[in-house]
Amino acid sequence: MLKNLRKKLSQSIDDIEEERLQGRSADLGVTRIADAPTRTSIIIGGEVQGLQVVPRAGSPSLEVTIGDGSGRAVAVFTGRRRLAGVDCGRRVLIEGVGREERGRILVVNPSYTIVE
């Protein structure tokens, strides 16, 4: 027990956060973000870490950043400023075709399910 405590105290905050997210995402039974293939239909899940409204092609788009401890993905909902029930800290499932952009998975207009 003392060995575990020493290990926890020596970890960085980022490592502790990654472990927490991996624990929360493990029971979803979906592809890890780090292992998600591109240009293929995927189902990923994780915790909402950020929401941002960004203008794209002259209309607003809501970008929802989710993380599962292995990486981050961004779901882009074009023409939307808000999604009911989607807030930081919620767990969601995202289903769509992913592509890589700036070192992260980007899924445009995916279907989503609020898990918790």
PDB file of C-alpha atoms in Angstrom:
ATOM      1  CA  MET A   1       0.000   0.000   0.000  1.00  0.00           C
ATOM      2  CA  LEU A   2       2.843   2.375   0.812  1.00  0.00           C
ATOM      3  CA  LYS A   3       4.433   1.554  -2.538  1.00  0.00           C
ATOM      4  CA  ASN A   4       1.217   2.546  -4.385  1.00  0.00           C
ATOM      5  CA  LEU A   5       0.996   5.782  -2.432  1.00  0.00           C
ATOM      6  CA  ARG A   6       4.613   6.629  -3.243  1.00  0.00           C
ATOM      7  CA  LYS A   7       3.936   5.921  -6.918  1.00  0.00           C
ATOM      8  CA  LYS A   8       0.833   8.163  -6.939  1.00  0.00           C
ATOM      9  CA  LEU A   9       2.676  11.010  -5.231  1.00  0.00           C
ATOM     10  CA  SER A  10       5.500  10.885  -7.765  1.00  0.00           C
ATOM     11  CA  GLN A  11       3.206  11.017 -10.825  1.00  0.00           C
ATOM     12  CA  SER A  12       2.546  14.220 -12.718  1.00  0.00           C
ATOM     13  CA  ILE A  13      -0.946  15.695 -12.777  1.00  0.00           C
ATOM     14  CA  ASP A  14      -1.221  14.889 -16.504  1.00  0.00           C
ATOM     15  CA  ASP A  15      -0.453  11.206 -15.849  1.00  0.00           C
ATOM     16  CA  ILE A  16      -3.043  11.064 -13.069  1.00  0.00           C
ATOM     17  CA  GLU A  17      -5.645  12.697 -15.357  1.00  0.00           C
ATOM     18  CA  GLU A  18      -4.886  10.215 -18.165  1.00  0.00           C
ATOM     19  CA  GLU A  19      -5.358   7.284 -15.779  1.00  0.00           C
ATOM     20  CA  ARG A  20      -8.656   8.747 -14.559  1.00  0.00           C
ATOM     21  CA  LEU A  21      -9.942   9.188 -18.122  1.00  0.00           C
ATOM     22  CA  GLN A  22      -8.841   5.691 -19.141  1.00  0.00           C
ATOM     23  CA  GLY A  23     -10.709   4.270 -16.159  1.00  0.00           C
ATOM     24  CA  ARG A  24     -13.878   6.189 -17.050  1.00  0.00           C
ATOM     25  CA  SER A  25     -13.682   5.212 -20.720  1.00  0.00           C
ATOM     26  CA  ALA A  26     -12.752   1.535 -20.311  1.00  0.00           C
ATOM     27  CA  ASP A  27     -16.343   0.417 -19.677  1.00  0.00           C
ATOM     28  CA  LEU A  28     -17.697   2.031 -22.869  1.00  0.00           C
ATOM     29  CA  GLY A  29     -16.453  -0.836 -25.056  1.00  0.00           C
ATOM     30  CA  VAL A  30     -15.399   1.361 -27.983  1.00  0.00           C
ATOM     31  CA  THR A  31     -12.219   2.018 -29.952  1.00  0.00           C
ATOM     32  CA  ARG A  32      -9.593   4.012 -28.078  1.00  0.00           C
ATOM     33  CA  ILE A  33      -8.965   7.402 -29.680  1.00  0.00           C
ATOM     34  CA  ALA A  34      -5.259   6.624 -30.113  1.00  0.00           C
ATOM     35  CA  ASP A  35      -6.158   3.431 -32.019  1.00  0.00           C
ATOM     36  CA  ALA A  36      -8.972   4.902 -34.154  1.00  0.00           C
ATOM     37  CA  PRO A  37      -8.403   4.402 -37.886  1.00  0.00           C
ATOM     38  CA  THR A  38      -8.926   7.283 -40.301  1.00  0.00           C
ATOM     39  CA  ARG A  39     -11.280   7.368 -43.296  1.00  0.00           C
ATOM     40  CA  THR A  40     -13.318   4.557 -41.761  1.00  0.00           C
ATOM     41  CA  SER A  41     -16.502   4.567 -39.735  1.00  0.00           C
ATOM     42  CA  ILE A  42     -15.560   4.629 -36.042  1.00  0.00           C
ATOM     43  CA  ILE A  43     -17.213   4.703 -32.653  1.00  0.00           C
ATOM     44  CA  ILE A  44     -15.183   6.457 -29.996  1.00  0.00           C
ATOM     45  CA  GLY A  45     -16.090   7.587 -26.533  1.00  0.00           C
ATOM     46  CA  GLY A  46     -14.753   9.738 -23.780  1.00  0.00           C
ATOM     47  CA  GLU A  47     -15.281  12.746 -21.584  1.00  0.00           C
ATOM     48  CA  VAL A  48     -16.124  16.164 -23.021  1.00  0.00           C
ATOM     49  CA  GLN A  49     -13.117  18.360 -22.299  1.00  0.00           C
ATOM     50  CA  GLY A  50     -13.988  21.478 -24.251  1.00  0.00           C
ATOM     51  CA  LEU A  51     -16.665  23.231 -26.289  1.00  0.00           C
ATOM     52  CA  GLN A  52     -15.935  25.999 -28.761  1.00  0.00           C
ATOM     53  CA  VAL A  53     -17.986  27.801 -31.422  1.00  0.00           C
ATOM     54  CA  VAL A  54     -15.819  28.430 -34.490  1.00  0.00           C
ATOM     55  CA  PRO A  55     -16.824  30.069 -37.781  1.00  0.00           C
ATOM     56  CA  ARG A  56     -16.361  27.656 -40.697  1.00  0.00           C
ATOM     57  CA  ALA A  57     -17.278  28.652 -44.230  1.00  0.00           C
ATOM     58  CA  GLY A  58     -19.332  31.590 -42.987  1.00  0.00           C
ATOM     59  CA  SER A  59     -21.521  29.706 -40.514  1.00  0.00           C
ATOM     60  CA  PRO A  60     -20.955  28.741 -36.889  1.00  0.00           C
ATOM     61  CA  SER A  61     -19.713  25.271 -36.014  1.00  0.00           C
ATOM     62  CA  LEU A  62     -19.587  23.720 -32.580  1.00  0.00           C
ATOM     63  CA  GLU A  63     -16.348  21.883 -31.856  1.00  0.00           C
ATOM     64  CA  VAL A  64     -16.592  19.350 -29.031  1.00  0.00           C
ATOM     65  CA  THR A  65     -13.252  18.012 -27.787  1.00  0.00           C
ATOM     66  CA  ILE A  66     -13.388  14.613 -26.111  1.00  0.00           C
ATOM     67  CA  GLY A  67     -10.618  12.668 -24.422  1.00  0.00           C
ATOM     68  CA  ASP A  68     -10.305   9.089 -23.241  1.00  0.00           C
ATOM     69  CA  GLY A  69      -6.833   9.119 -21.714  1.00  0.00           C
ATOM     70  CA  SER A  70      -5.181   7.746 -24.841  1.00  0.00           C
ATOM     71  CA  GLY A  71      -5.733  10.841 -26.968  1.00  0.00           C
ATOM     72  CA  ARG A  72      -8.168  13.557 -27.994  1.00  0.00           C
ATOM     73  CA  ALA A  73     -10.712  13.820 -30.769  1.00  0.00           C
ATOM     74  CA  VAL A  74     -12.813  16.718 -32.018  1.00  0.00           C
ATOM     75  CA  ALA A  75     -16.408  16.346 -33.177  1.00  0.00           C
ATOM     76  CA  VAL A  76     -17.497  19.239 -35.413  1.00  0.00           C
ATOM     77  CA  PHE A  77     -21.211  20.005 -35.674  1.00  0.00           C
ATOM     78  CA  THR A  78     -21.685  22.443 -38.558  1.00  0.00           C
ATOM     79  CA  GLY A  79     -24.366  25.095 -38.249  1.00  0.00           C
ATOM     80  CA  ARG A  80     -24.713  24.534 -34.484  1.00  0.00           C
ATOM     81  CA  ARG A  81     -23.893  26.741 -31.532  1.00  0.00           C
ATOM     82  CA  ARG A  82     -25.030  24.321 -28.829  1.00  0.00           C
ATOM     83  CA  LEU A  83     -26.044  20.689 -28.308  1.00  0.00           C
ATOM     84  CA  ALA A  84     -28.542  20.022 -25.552  1.00  0.00           C
ATOM     85  CA  GLY A  85     -27.014  18.020 -22.720  1.00  0.00           C
ATOM     86  CA  VAL A  86     -23.449  18.171 -24.035  1.00  0.00           C
ATOM     87  CA  ASP A  87     -21.334  19.926 -21.413  1.00  0.00           C
ATOM     88  CA  CYS A  88     -17.803  19.595 -20.063  1.00  0.00           C
ATOM     89  CA  GLY A  89     -17.367  16.495 -17.926  1.00  0.00           C
ATOM     90  CA  ARG A  90     -20.113  14.466 -19.640  1.00  0.00           C
ATOM     91  CA  ARG A  91     -19.281  11.125 -21.223  1.00  0.00           C
ATOM     92  CA  VAL A  92     -20.364  10.752 -24.837  1.00  0.00           C
ATOM     93  CA  LEU A  93     -20.103   8.282 -27.699  1.00  0.00           C
ATOM     94  CA  ILE A  94     -19.308   9.681 -31.145  1.00  0.00           C
ATOM     95  CA  GLU A  95     -19.980   7.739 -34.339  1.00  0.00           C
ATOM     96  CA  GLY A  96     -18.810   8.876 -37.766  1.00  0.00           C
ATOM     97  CA  VAL A  97     -15.931   8.873 -40.214  1.00  0.00           C
ATOM     98  CA  GLY A  98     -12.739  10.252 -38.734  1.00  0.00           C
ATOM     99  CA  ARG A  99      -9.836  11.982 -40.370  1.00  0.00           C
ATOM    100  CA  GLU A 100      -6.552  13.212 -38.990  1.00  0.00           C
ATOM    101  CA  GLU A 101      -6.018  16.944 -38.736  1.00  0.00           C
ATOM    102  CA  ARG A 102      -3.221  18.615 -36.764  1.00  0.00           C
ATOM    103  CA  GLY A 103      -2.365  15.431 -34.897  1.00  0.00           C
ATOM    104  CA  ARG A 104      -5.888  14.691 -33.699  1.00  0.00           C
ATOM    105  CA  ILE A 105      -8.914  12.797 -34.951  1.00  0.00           C
ATOM    106  CA  LEU A 106     -11.617  15.040 -36.438  1.00  0.00           C
ATOM    107  CA  VAL A 107     -15.167  13.771 -37.038  1.00  0.00           C
ATOM    108  CA  VAL A 108     -17.545  16.067 -38.927  1.00  0.00           C
ATOM    109  CA  ASN A 109     -21.304  15.904 -38.171  1.00  0.00           C
ATOM    110  CA  PRO A 110     -21.203  12.639 -36.228  1.00  0.00           C
ATOM    111  CA  SER A 111     -24.069  11.008 -34.431  1.00  0.00           C
ATOM    112  CA  TYR A 112     -23.648  11.197 -30.678  1.00  0.00           C
ATOM    113  CA  THR A 113     -25.010   9.538 -27.578  1.00  0.00           C
ATOM    114  CA  ILE A 114     -24.796  10.990 -24.102  1.00  0.00           C
ATOM    115  CA  VAL A 115     -23.707   8.225 -21.748  1.00  0.00           C
ATOM    116  CA  GLU A 116     -23.620  10.097 -18.459  1.00  0.00           C
TER     117      GLU A 116
END
